[in-house]
Amino acid sequence: MYSGSSDGESHDAAQRKIPPASSMLWVRNLRRFIGSGAGLGSEALMELETKRILLDIFREKQHKSAEAGTIPSFYKKKPEEGSISQRVQRLAKYRFLKKQSDLLLNADDLDAMWVCLRENCVIDDATGAEKMNYEDFCHIASVCTEQIGPKCRRFFSPSNFMKFEKDESGRIAILPFYLYVMRTVSLTQARIDMSELDEDSDGFLQPHEMEAYIRGLIPSLAQLRDMPSAFVQMYCRIAAHKFFFFCDPHRRGKACIKKVLLSNCLQELMELHQESEEEVTDTEQAENWFSLTSAQRICDMFLALDKDMNATLSKQELREYADGTLTEIFIERVFDEHIRRGKSGGGNAREMEFESFLDFVLALENKDTPEGLTYLFRCLDLQGRGYLTTADIHSLFRDVHQKWIEGGNYELCIEDVRDEIWDMVKPADPLRITLADLLSCKQGGTVASMVIDVRGFWAHDNRENLLQEDEEPEEE
């Protein structure tokens, strides 16, 4: 009895001492506290949610990487012609270029700036040059801003002032500064014009786009205004080809706009802005590839060589170039390296088209440039090994030696000429000459002329006499 009653009492007491969890006030409050998303419960939930989101992103990237392979995506399909995306892209491009064009200084603005510079500068007593210090620079900036507008303010920054050479008083000449402004405006305008012609907006110009740019420039170039209309298309073709020869070294068929703007070709083209052709000698016109005289010379040269009038040049016809002073082995190598085979596949089917002829002439007339020397080096590298040996030089100069003797000149020792070439180049490897050696020695063009052109070797052999002839008029 005693033990039974005590067991029942103890069980009842346990039920009274441990109430259900749901009936406990502190449990209800804790659940309410955590479930409301406040305090520690909210931070824990946020952390879990963040981890889940990041894990989903990581898994998605892993899935895409697995599908794409190890190579990342580098090609983005261009919008289709006439699609909405293409129209939006063109409209955005037009508005952007229009905004950039509105920020440029026009001819009247440049004239007004020049007047402001001259009216507020100081004359140097020693040299008579017109100069300005930084205080004058800031004052002129304020005056120009009032007269022209805020678009000229960017030229009057402290960093621009520090770009120019200063005298002992800390002054700069106004003429170099004004020329800097003009060149900046000119290059910016050129970039806007080229970007407008860039149909696919990839930053590159194709040949027909470059020709269109040059065609639009012709009316503004003083020396080209009187060009016959029938010759315009041929001129644009010749002029554009020089840009691609120097700005498209890999021959991809497109030239980078930035590279075009920084090239000497554009500067050479802009030299035709000179109003009076009397200021330019015939020699200077012939040396400028973009002059009308030079373009006509190229066409006449090609027509004179094309004996069979088929608009291409054979090896035999090209041998008459430069009065036949080029060696036969060089002509053969030009066709081997730079002329594509005809559709028939036969060796005799290869002939030089007009574009290839332009490359040929540009390389020979610019032998000292990296682009011209690269073109020629491929022809000199008889074995295609990337370097020249003494045997290569001997083989190349053998034809020059033959033409030299046929011209009635004194006897030559080929080994002596070969040693002289090695002394001129000073190659890193004494047993071979590379393209890098020819470029670094600064005499690569002379070396190339010596082994491909008997006239080029004659000019090198008589360089001292020719130098004296050039100095005689200056002494008089």
Coordinates of C-alpha atoms in Angstrom, one line a residue:
M1 CA 0.0 0.0 0.0
Y2 CA 2.7 2.4 1.0
S3 CA 4.9 1.7 -2.0
G4 CA 2.0 1.9 -4.4
S5 CA 0.6 5.2 -3.1
S6 CA 4.1 6.7 -3.1
D7 CA 4.5 5.7 -6.9
G8 CA 1.3 7.4 -7.8
E9 CA 2.1 10.5 -5.9
S10 CA 5.5 10.7 -7.4
H11 CA 4.0 10.4 -10.9
D12 CA 1.4 13.1 -10.3
A13 CA 4.1 15.3 -8.9
A14 CA 6.3 14.8 -12.0
Q15 CA 3.3 15.8 -14.2
R16 CA 2.8 18.9 -12.1
K17 CA 6.6 19.8 -12.1
I18 CA 7.1 19.4 -16.0
P19 CA 4.3 21.0 -17.9
P20 CA 4.1 20.5 -21.7
A21 CA 6.6 22.6 -23.8
S22 CA 3.8 24.3 -25.7
S23 CA 2.3 25.6 -22.4
M24 CA 5.5 27.2 -21.2
L25 CA 5.5 31.0 -21.5
W26 CA 9.2 31.3 -22.2
V27 CA 9.0 28.7 -25.0
R28 CA 6.1 30.5 -26.6
N29 CA 7.9 33.8 -26.4
L30 CA 11.1 32.4 -27.8
R31 CA 9.3 30.9 -30.8
R32 CA 7.5 34.1 -31.4
F33 CA 10.8 36.0 -31.1
I34 CA 12.5 33.7 -33.7
G35 CA 9.6 33.4 -36.0
S36 CA 9.1 37.2 -36.2
G37 CA 12.5 37.5 -38.0
A38 CA 13.9 40.0 -35.4
G39 CA 17.1 39.9 -33.4
L40 CA 19.4 36.8 -33.7
G41 CA 16.8 34.8 -35.5
S42 CA 16.7 37.4 -38.4
E43 CA 20.5 37.4 -38.7
A44 CA 20.7 33.7 -38.8
L45 CA 18.0 33.5 -41.5
M46 CA 19.7 36.2 -43.6
E47 CA 23.0 34.3 -43.4
L48 CA 21.4 31.1 -44.5
E49 CA 19.6 32.8 -47.3
T50 CA 22.8 34.5 -48.5
K51 CA 24.7 31.3 -48.5
R52 CA 21.9 29.6 -50.5
I53 CA 21.9 32.4 -53.1
L54 CA 25.7 32.4 -53.5
L55 CA 25.7 28.6 -53.8
D56 CA 23.0 28.8 -56.5
I57 CA 25.1 31.4 -58.4
F58 CA 28.3 29.3 -58.0
R59 CA 26.5 26.2 -59.3
E60 CA 25.0 28.1 -62.3
K61 CA 28.5 29.4 -63.3
Q62 CA 29.9 25.9 -62.9
H63 CA 27.2 24.6 -65.2
K64 CA 27.8 27.2 -67.8
S65 CA 31.6 26.6 -67.7
A66 CA 31.0 22.9 -68.1
E67 CA 28.8 23.5 -71.2
A68 CA 31.2 26.1 -72.7
G69 CA 34.4 24.1 -72.0
T70 CA 37.7 25.5 -70.8
I71 CA 37.8 28.3 -73.4
P72 CA 35.9 31.4 -72.3
S73 CA 33.4 33.0 -74.7
F74 CA 35.1 35.6 -76.9
Y75 CA 32.6 35.9 -79.8
K76 CA 29.4 37.9 -79.6
K77 CA 27.1 37.7 -82.5
K78 CA 26.4 41.0 -84.2
P79 CA 22.8 42.1 -84.5
E80 CA 21.1 41.1 -87.7
E81 CA 20.5 43.6 -90.5
G82 CA 17.3 45.5 -90.0
S83 CA 16.7 44.2 -86.5
I84 CA 15.5 46.3 -83.6
S85 CA 18.8 45.9 -81.8
Q86 CA 20.8 47.1 -84.8
R87 CA 18.5 50.1 -85.2
V88 CA 18.9 51.0 -81.5
Q89 CA 22.7 50.5 -81.8
R90 CA 22.9 52.9 -84.8
L91 CA 20.7 55.5 -83.1
A92 CA 22.8 55.4 -79.9
K93 CA 26.0 55.7 -82.0
Y94 CA 24.6 58.6 -84.0
R95 CA 23.5 60.5 -80.9
F96 CA 26.9 59.9 -79.2
L97 CA 28.9 61.0 -82.2
K98 CA 26.6 64.1 -82.6
K99 CA 27.2 65.0 -79.0
Q100 CA 31.0 64.6 -79.4
S101 CA 30.9 66.7 -82.6
D102 CA 29.0 69.5 -80.9
L103 CA 31.7 69.7 -78.2
L104 CA 34.4 70.4 -80.8
L105 CA 35.8 73.8 -81.7
N106 CA 34.9 75.0 -85.2
A107 CA 37.1 77.2 -87.4
D108 CA 35.6 80.4 -86.0
D109 CA 36.2 79.2 -82.5
L110 CA 39.9 78.5 -83.3
D111 CA 40.3 81.9 -84.8
A112 CA 38.8 83.5 -81.8
M113 CA 41.1 81.5 -79.5
W114 CA 44.2 82.6 -81.5
V115 CA 43.1 86.3 -81.2
C116 CA 42.7 85.9 -77.4
L117 CA 46.1 84.2 -77.1
R118 CA 47.8 87.0 -79.0
E119 CA 46.0 89.8 -77.2
N120 CA 46.9 88.5 -73.8
C121 CA 50.4 87.2 -74.3
V122 CA 53.8 88.8 -73.5
I123 CA 56.6 89.4 -76.0
D124 CA 59.9 87.9 -75.1
D125 CA 62.6 90.6 -75.3
A126 CA 65.3 88.2 -76.2
T127 CA 63.7 86.1 -78.9
G128 CA 60.6 88.1 -79.8
A129 CA 58.4 85.0 -79.3
E130 CA 54.9 85.4 -77.9
K131 CA 54.6 83.7 -74.5
M132 CA 52.4 83.4 -71.5
N133 CA 52.9 82.3 -67.9
Y134 CA 50.4 80.4 -65.9
E135 CA 48.5 83.5 -64.7
D136 CA 48.1 84.6 -68.3
F137 CA 47.1 81.1 -69.2
C138 CA 44.3 81.2 -66.6
H139 CA 43.2 84.7 -67.7
I140 CA 43.1 83.6 -71.4
A141 CA 41.0 80.6 -70.3
S142 CA 38.4 82.9 -68.7
V143 CA 38.3 85.2 -71.7
C144 CA 38.0 82.3 -74.2
T145 CA 35.2 80.7 -72.1
E146 CA 33.3 84.0 -72.2
Q147 CA 33.7 84.4 -75.9
I148 CA 33.6 80.8 -77.2
G149 CA 31.9 78.9 -74.4
P150 CA 32.7 76.1 -72.0
K151 CA 33.8 73.7 -74.7
C152 CA 37.2 75.3 -74.9
R153 CA 37.8 75.0 -71.1
R154 CA 39.3 71.5 -71.3
F155 CA 42.3 72.8 -73.2
F156 CA 43.3 75.1 -70.4
S157 CA 43.9 72.5 -67.7
P158 CA 47.1 72.7 -65.5
S159 CA 48.2 69.3 -67.0
N160 CA 48.1 70.8 -70.5
F161 CA 50.2 73.8 -69.4
M162 CA 52.8 71.4 -68.0
K163 CA 53.1 69.6 -71.3
F164 CA 55.0 72.4 -73.0
E165 CA 58.6 73.6 -72.7
K166 CA 59.0 76.5 -70.3
D167 CA 61.7 79.2 -70.2
E168 CA 63.5 80.4 -67.1
S169 CA 60.5 82.6 -66.2
G170 CA 58.1 79.6 -66.4
R171 CA 56.4 80.8 -69.6
I172 CA 55.4 78.8 -72.6
A173 CA 55.1 79.9 -76.2
I174 CA 51.5 80.4 -77.5
L175 CA 52.2 79.0 -81.0
P176 CA 52.9 75.4 -79.9
F177 CA 49.9 75.5 -77.6
Y178 CA 47.6 76.7 -80.4
L179 CA 49.0 74.0 -82.7
Y180 CA 48.3 71.4 -80.0
V181 CA 44.7 72.6 -79.8
M182 CA 44.3 72.5 -83.6
R183 CA 45.8 69.0 -83.9
T184 CA 43.6 67.7 -81.1
V185 CA 40.5 69.1 -82.7
S186 CA 41.6 67.7 -86.1
L187 CA 42.2 64.2 -84.8
T188 CA 39.0 64.1 -82.8
Q189 CA 37.0 65.2 -85.9
A190 CA 38.8 62.5 -87.9
R191 CA 37.9 59.9 -85.4
I192 CA 34.2 61.0 -85.4
D193 CA 34.2 60.9 -89.2
M194 CA 35.7 57.4 -89.3
S195 CA 33.4 56.1 -86.6
E196 CA 30.4 57.2 -88.6
L197 CA 31.7 55.1 -91.5
D198 CA 32.4 52.1 -89.3
E199 CA 29.2 50.1 -90.1
D200 CA 29.6 47.4 -87.6
S201 CA 31.0 49.7 -84.9
D202 CA 33.9 47.4 -84.1
G203 CA 36.6 50.1 -84.1
F204 CA 38.0 49.0 -87.5
L205 CA 37.6 50.2 -91.0
Q206 CA 37.3 48.0 -94.0
P207 CA 38.8 49.0 -97.4
H208 CA 35.6 50.4 -98.8
E209 CA 35.0 52.4 -95.6
M210 CA 38.5 53.9 -95.7
E211 CA 38.0 54.8 -99.4
A212 CA 34.7 56.5 -98.4
Y213 CA 36.5 58.5 -95.7
I214 CA 39.2 59.7 -98.2
R215 CA 36.5 60.5 -100.8
G216 CA 34.8 62.8 -98.3
L217 CA 38.1 64.6 -97.5
I218 CA 39.0 65.4 -101.1
P219 CA 36.9 68.7 -101.3
S220 CA 38.6 70.0 -98.2
L221 CA 42.2 69.2 -99.4
A222 CA 43.5 72.2 -101.4
Q223 CA 45.8 70.1 -103.6
L224 CA 43.1 67.7 -104.6
R225 CA 40.2 69.9 -105.4
D226 CA 40.9 70.0 -109.1
M227 CA 41.2 66.2 -109.4
P228 CA 39.3 64.9 -112.5
S229 CA 36.1 63.1 -111.4
A230 CA 37.0 60.1 -113.5
F231 CA 40.2 59.6 -111.4
V232 CA 38.6 59.9 -107.9
Q233 CA 37.8 56.2 -107.5
M234 CA 41.3 55.1 -108.5
Y235 CA 42.8 57.7 -106.3
C236 CA 40.8 56.6 -103.2
R237 CA 41.9 53.0 -104.0
I238 CA 45.6 54.0 -104.1
A239 CA 45.4 56.3 -101.1
A240 CA 43.5 53.8 -98.9
H241 CA 46.0 51.0 -99.7
K242 CA 48.8 52.8 -97.9
F243 CA 46.8 52.9 -94.7
F244 CA 46.3 49.2 -94.8
F245 CA 49.9 48.5 -95.7
F246 CA 51.0 50.2 -92.5
C247 CA 48.0 49.8 -90.2
D248 CA 47.1 46.2 -91.1
P249 CA 50.4 44.3 -90.9
H250 CA 48.6 40.9 -90.6
R251 CA 46.5 41.5 -93.7
R252 CA 43.2 40.9 -92.0
G253 CA 41.4 43.3 -94.4
K254 CA 40.6 45.9 -91.7
A255 CA 42.6 48.7 -90.1
C256 CA 42.2 49.8 -86.4
I257 CA 40.9 53.4 -86.3
K258 CA 43.1 54.3 -83.3
K259 CA 46.2 53.0 -85.2
V260 CA 45.1 55.0 -88.3
L261 CA 44.8 58.2 -86.3
L262 CA 48.3 57.8 -84.8
S263 CA 50.0 56.8 -88.0
N264 CA 52.2 59.0 -90.2
C265 CA 49.9 58.2 -93.1
L266 CA 47.1 60.5 -91.8
Q267 CA 49.6 63.3 -91.2
E268 CA 51.0 62.9 -94.7
L269 CA 47.5 63.0 -96.1
M270 CA 46.6 66.2 -94.1
E271 CA 49.7 67.9 -95.6
L272 CA 47.6 68.3 -98.8
H273 CA 45.7 71.1 -97.0
Q274 CA 48.3 73.6 -98.1
E275 CA 46.5 76.2 -100.2
S276 CA 49.2 76.9 -102.7
E277 CA 50.9 74.2 -104.6
E278 CA 53.7 76.6 -105.5
E279 CA 54.9 76.2 -101.9
V280 CA 55.4 72.5 -102.6
T281 CA 58.2 71.4 -104.9
D282 CA 57.7 68.7 -107.5
T283 CA 60.0 66.4 -105.5
E284 CA 57.9 66.8 -102.4
Q285 CA 54.7 66.1 -104.4
A286 CA 56.3 62.9 -105.8
E287 CA 57.4 61.8 -102.4
N288 CA 54.0 62.3 -100.8
W289 CA 52.1 59.1 -101.7
F290 CA 48.7 60.9 -101.3
S291 CA 49.5 63.7 -103.8
L292 CA 47.8 63.7 -107.2
T293 CA 51.2 63.6 -108.9
S294 CA 52.2 60.4 -107.0
A295 CA 48.9 58.6 -107.7
Q296 CA 49.1 59.3 -111.4
R297 CA 52.7 58.2 -111.4
I298 CA 51.7 54.8 -109.8
C299 CA 49.0 54.3 -112.5
D300 CA 51.2 55.2 -115.3
M301 CA 53.9 52.9 -114.0
F302 CA 51.5 50.0 -113.8
L303 CA 50.1 50.6 -117.3
A304 CA 53.6 50.9 -118.8
L305 CA 54.6 47.5 -117.3
D306 CA 51.3 45.8 -118.3
K307 CA 52.4 45.0 -121.9
D308 CA 49.6 42.6 -122.6
M309 CA 46.9 44.9 -121.1
N310 CA 45.3 42.2 -118.9
A311 CA 45.4 44.3 -115.7
T312 CA 47.9 42.0 -114.1
L313 CA 51.7 41.8 -114.2
S314 CA 53.7 38.7 -115.0
K315 CA 57.2 38.0 -113.8
Q316 CA 58.6 39.1 -117.1
E317 CA 56.7 42.3 -117.0
L318 CA 57.7 43.1 -113.4
R319 CA 61.4 42.6 -114.3
E320 CA 61.1 45.9 -116.2
Y321 CA 60.3 47.8 -113.0
A322 CA 62.9 50.5 -112.2
D323 CA 64.5 50.1 -115.6
G324 CA 65.3 46.4 -114.9
T325 CA 67.7 47.0 -112.0
L326 CA 66.0 44.5 -109.7
T327 CA 67.5 41.0 -109.6
E328 CA 65.7 38.0 -111.0
I329 CA 65.9 36.0 -107.8
F330 CA 64.2 38.8 -106.0
I331 CA 61.4 39.0 -108.5
E332 CA 60.9 35.2 -108.2
R333 CA 60.8 35.5 -104.4
V334 CA 58.2 38.3 -104.5
F335 CA 55.9 36.0 -106.5
D336 CA 56.7 33.1 -104.2
E337 CA 55.9 35.0 -101.0
H338 CA 53.3 37.6 -101.8
I339 CA 51.4 36.5 -104.9
R340 CA 48.6 34.0 -104.7
R341 CA 48.4 31.2 -107.2
G342 CA 45.7 31.4 -110.0
K343 CA 42.6 29.2 -110.1
S344 CA 44.2 26.8 -112.5
G345 CA 46.9 26.1 -109.9
G346 CA 49.8 26.1 -112.4
G347 CA 53.0 27.9 -111.6
N348 CA 52.6 30.2 -114.7
A349 CA 49.1 31.2 -113.7
R350 CA 50.4 33.5 -111.0
E351 CA 50.3 37.2 -111.9
M352 CA 50.5 40.4 -109.8
E353 CA 47.3 42.3 -109.4
F354 CA 47.1 46.0 -108.9
E355 CA 46.7 45.7 -105.1
S356 CA 49.8 43.5 -104.9
F357 CA 51.7 45.9 -107.1
L358 CA 50.8 48.7 -104.6
D359 CA 52.3 46.6 -101.8
F360 CA 55.3 46.0 -103.9
V361 CA 55.9 49.7 -104.6
L362 CA 55.2 50.7 -101.0
A363 CA 57.7 48.2 -99.7
L364 CA 60.4 49.3 -102.0
E365 CA 59.8 53.0 -101.4
N366 CA 59.7 52.5 -97.6
K367 CA 62.5 50.0 -97.0
D368 CA 63.6 51.6 -93.8
T369 CA 60.2 51.1 -92.1
P370 CA 59.3 48.0 -90.1
E371 CA 56.4 47.2 -92.5
G372 CA 58.5 47.6 -95.7
L373 CA 61.5 45.7 -94.3
T374 CA 59.2 42.9 -93.1
Y375 CA 57.8 42.6 -96.7
L376 CA 61.3 42.4 -98.1
F377 CA 62.7 40.1 -95.5
R378 CA 60.3 37.4 -96.5
C379 CA 61.7 37.6 -100.0
L380 CA 65.3 37.5 -98.8
D381 CA 64.7 34.5 -96.5
L382 CA 65.3 32.0 -99.3
Q383 CA 64.8 28.9 -97.0
G384 CA 61.9 30.3 -94.9
R385 CA 63.9 29.8 -91.7
G386 CA 63.4 33.3 -90.2
Y387 CA 67.1 34.2 -90.7
L388 CA 69.7 34.8 -93.3
T389 CA 73.1 33.0 -93.5
T390 CA 76.2 33.8 -95.5
A391 CA 75.0 31.4 -98.2
D392 CA 71.8 33.3 -98.5
I393 CA 73.6 36.6 -98.9
H394 CA 76.0 35.1 -101.5
S395 CA 73.0 33.7 -103.5
L396 CA 71.2 37.0 -103.4
F397 CA 74.1 39.2 -104.3
R398 CA 75.3 37.0 -107.1
D399 CA 72.6 38.5 -109.5
V400 CA 73.6 42.0 -108.3
H401 CA 77.2 41.2 -109.1
Q402 CA 76.3 40.0 -112.5
K403 CA 74.4 43.2 -113.3
W404 CA 77.2 45.3 -111.8
I405 CA 79.8 43.8 -114.2
E406 CA 77.4 44.0 -117.2
G407 CA 77.1 47.7 -116.5
G408 CA 80.9 48.2 -117.0
N409 CA 81.8 48.7 -113.3
Y410 CA 84.9 47.4 -111.6
E411 CA 85.3 43.9 -110.4
L412 CA 83.8 43.0 -107.0
C413 CA 84.6 40.3 -104.5
I414 CA 81.3 38.9 -103.2
E415 CA 82.9 37.8 -99.9
D416 CA 84.0 41.4 -99.2
V417 CA 80.5 42.7 -99.7
R418 CA 79.1 39.9 -97.5
D419 CA 81.6 40.8 -94.7
E420 CA 80.6 44.5 -95.1
I421 CA 77.0 43.6 -94.6
W422 CA 77.8 41.7 -91.5
D423 CA 79.7 44.7 -90.2
M424 CA 76.8 47.0 -90.9
V425 CA 74.2 44.8 -89.2
K426 CA 76.3 43.4 -86.3
P427 CA 73.8 40.5 -85.7
A428 CA 73.3 39.1 -82.2
D429 CA 74.2 35.7 -83.6
P430 CA 77.4 36.1 -85.7
L431 CA 76.2 33.2 -87.9
R432 CA 72.8 34.5 -88.9
I433 CA 70.9 37.8 -89.6
T434 CA 67.3 38.0 -88.4
L435 CA 64.6 40.6 -89.1
A436 CA 65.1 42.0 -85.6
D437 CA 68.8 42.5 -86.4
L438 CA 68.0 44.5 -89.5
L439 CA 65.5 46.6 -87.6
S440 CA 67.8 47.4 -84.7
C441 CA 70.9 48.3 -86.8
K442 CA 69.0 51.1 -88.5
Q443 CA 70.5 50.2 -91.9
G444 CA 68.1 47.4 -92.9
G445 CA 66.8 49.3 -95.9
T446 CA 70.3 49.9 -97.2
V447 CA 71.2 46.2 -96.8
A448 CA 68.1 45.1 -98.6
S449 CA 68.8 47.5 -101.5
M450 CA 72.4 46.2 -101.8
V451 CA 71.2 42.6 -102.4
I452 CA 68.1 43.1 -104.5
D453 CA 68.9 46.2 -106.7
V454 CA 72.1 47.0 -108.5
R455 CA 71.2 50.7 -108.4
G456 CA 70.8 50.4 -104.6
F457 CA 74.3 48.9 -104.4
W458 CA 75.7 51.6 -106.6
A459 CA 74.2 54.3 -104.3
H460 CA 75.8 52.6 -101.3
D461 CA 79.1 52.3 -103.1
N462 CA 79.1 56.0 -104.1
R463 CA 77.5 57.3 -100.9
E464 CA 80.3 59.7 -100.1
N465 CA 80.2 61.3 -103.5
L466 CA 76.4 61.6 -103.4
L467 CA 76.7 63.2 -99.9
Q468 CA 79.1 65.8 -101.3
E469 CA 76.8 66.6 -104.2
D470 CA 73.9 67.2 -101.7
E471 CA 76.1 69.6 -99.6
E472 CA 77.4 71.7 -102.6
P473 CA 74.2 73.8 -103.1
E474 CA 74.2 74.6 -99.4
E475 CA 77.8 75.9 -99.6
E476 CA 77.0 78.2 -102.5

